[in-house]
């Protein structure tokens, strides 16, 4: 199973580190991280593939883990929607309701807020 993490911060790094310790193949893990320094750290310390932006190549996996801040979730959901086929999508963001996450990709109204 291939896993793509959207966001490579502390939570994603901890999960990836746990997977690696349990002998998950590093080649089956990739991370989309916009910050160059964080991408370099992930490559150096965890030895996983990284991408600077979400695209079809980055989303090609069996499971996508949304490991970004709640305020970034709406934008990420919209960017991810056209790239989804049958992947399992998991979020670890605090305070995000599933119904909000599922409707954001369809919504073009930027005035919607997470409640």
mmCIF file of N, CA and C in Angstrom, residues 1 10-12 14 21 25-26 28 36 48-49 53-54 64 67-68 72 75-79 86 97 101 107-108 113:
data_model
loop_
_atom_site.group_PDB
_atom_site.id
_atom_site.type_symbol
_atom_site.label_atom_id
_atom_site.label_comp_id
_atom_site.label_asym_id
_atom_site.label_seq_id
_atom_site.Cartn_x
_atom_site.Cartn_y
_atom_site.Cartn_z
ATOM 1 N N UNK A 1 0.840 -1.173 0.000
ATOM 2 C CA UNK A 1 0.000 0.000 0.000
ATOM 3 C C UNK A 1 0.889 1.241 0.000
ATOM 4 N N UNK A 10 5.121 18.105 12.196
ATOM 5 C CA UNK A 10 5.406 17.234 13.334
ATOM 6 C C UNK A 10 4.539 15.980 13.382
ATOM 7 N N UNK A 11 3.232 16.130 13.166
ATOM 8 C CA UNK A 11 2.342 14.964 13.244
ATOM 9 C C UNK A 11 2.640 13.972 12.121
ATOM 10 N N UNK A 12 2.776 14.465 10.900
ATOM 11 C CA UNK A 12 3.089 13.576 9.781
ATOM 12 C C UNK A 12 4.434 12.899 9.993
ATOM 13 N N UNK A 14 5.912 12.209 12.779
ATOM 14 C CA UNK A 14 5.791 11.195 13.828
ATOM 15 C C UNK A 14 5.152 9.915 13.281
ATOM 16 N N UNK A 21 9.713 2.626 11.475
ATOM 17 C CA UNK A 21 10.179 1.739 12.552
ATOM 18 C C UNK A 21 9.501 0.371 12.491
ATOM 19 N N UNK A 25 7.771 -0.004 3.907
ATOM 20 C CA UNK A 25 8.758 0.358 2.878
ATOM 21 C C UNK A 25 8.779 1.869 2.628
ATOM 22 N N UNK A 26 9.941 2.460 2.752
ATOM 23 C CA UNK A 26 10.080 3.914 2.534
ATOM 24 C C UNK A 26 9.643 4.305 1.128
ATOM 25 N N UNK A 28 7.202 3.343 -0.385
ATOM 26 C CA UNK A 28 5.740 3.383 -0.431
ATOM 27 C C UNK A 28 5.168 4.600 0.306
ATOM 28 N N UNK A 36 10.441 24.218 1.661
ATOM 29 C CA UNK A 36 11.663 23.549 1.190
ATOM 30 C C UNK A 36 12.469 22.958 2.339
ATOM 31 N N UNK A 48 12.251 9.610 2.699
ATOM 32 C CA UNK A 48 11.047 9.385 1.907
ATOM 33 C C UNK A 48 11.000 10.395 0.762
ATOM 34 N N UNK A 49 10.255 10.059 -0.274
ATOM 35 C CA UNK A 49 10.094 10.956 -1.420
ATOM 36 C C UNK A 49 9.233 12.148 -1.015
ATOM 37 N N UNK A 53 4.460 20.310 -4.485
ATOM 38 C CA UNK A 53 3.065 20.650 -4.767
ATOM 39 C C UNK A 53 2.251 19.389 -4.992
ATOM 40 N N UNK A 54 0.965 19.522 -4.778
ATOM 41 C CA UNK A 54 0.040 18.412 -5.000
ATOM 42 C C UNK A 54 -0.276 18.327 -6.482
ATOM 43 N N UNK A 64 -4.371 8.657 1.252
ATOM 44 C CA UNK A 64 -3.897 10.028 1.380
ATOM 45 C C UNK A 64 -4.220 10.498 2.789
ATOM 46 N N UNK A 67 -2.464 15.929 6.648
ATOM 47 C CA UNK A 67 -1.755 16.253 7.887
ATOM 48 C C UNK A 67 -1.359 17.725 7.867
ATOM 49 N N UNK A 68 -2.353 18.567 7.666
ATOM 50 C CA UNK A 68 -2.131 20.003 7.572
ATOM 51 C C UNK A 68 -2.969 20.709 8.625
ATOM 52 N N UNK A 72 -5.896 25.274 6.552
ATOM 53 C CA UNK A 72 -5.444 24.947 5.199
ATOM 54 C C UNK A 72 -6.292 23.855 4.544
ATOM 55 N N UNK A 75 -8.651 24.578 1.189
ATOM 56 C CA UNK A 75 -7.866 24.711 -0.040
ATOM 57 C C UNK A 75 -7.298 23.364 -0.487
ATOM 58 N N UNK A 76 -6.808 22.583 0.456
ATOM 59 C CA UNK A 76 -6.251 21.268 0.127
ATOM 60 C C UNK A 76 -7.330 20.337 -0.421
ATOM 61 N N UNK A 77 -8.515 20.364 0.182
ATOM 62 C CA UNK A 77 -9.614 19.511 -0.281
ATOM 63 C C UNK A 77 -10.001 19.851 -1.713
ATOM 64 N N UNK A 78 -10.033 21.126 -2.029
ATOM 65 C CA UNK A 78 -10.373 21.544 -3.397
ATOM 66 C C UNK A 78 -9.304 21.122 -4.393
ATOM 67 N N UNK A 79 -8.043 21.248 -4.007
ATOM 68 C CA UNK A 79 -6.951 20.849 -4.903
ATOM 69 C C UNK A 79 -6.907 19.339 -5.096
ATOM 70 N N UNK A 86 -9.958 6.272 -6.182
ATOM 71 C CA UNK A 86 -10.541 5.392 -5.173
ATOM 72 C C UNK A 86 -9.695 5.374 -3.895
ATOM 73 N N UNK A 97 -14.932 18.715 10.693
ATOM 74 C CA UNK A 97 -16.029 17.753 10.598
ATOM 75 C C UNK A 97 -16.015 17.084 9.230
ATOM 76 N N UNK A 101 -15.555 18.614 5.309
ATOM 77 C CA UNK A 101 -14.502 18.155 4.418
ATOM 78 C C UNK A 101 -15.085 17.616 3.113
ATOM 79 N N UNK A 107 -17.762 23.168 -3.157
ATOM 80 C CA UNK A 107 -18.139 24.540 -2.864
ATOM 81 C C UNK A 107 -17.157 25.528 -3.467
ATOM 82 N N UNK A 108 -17.665 26.557 -4.073
ATOM 83 C CA UNK A 108 -16.823 27.635 -4.588
ATOM 84 C C UNK A 108 -16.973 28.885 -3.736
ATOM 85 N N UNK A 113 -17.225 28.822 6.520
ATOM 86 C CA UNK A 113 -16.275 28.695 7.626
ATOM 87 C C UNK A 113 -16.464 27.355 8.324
#
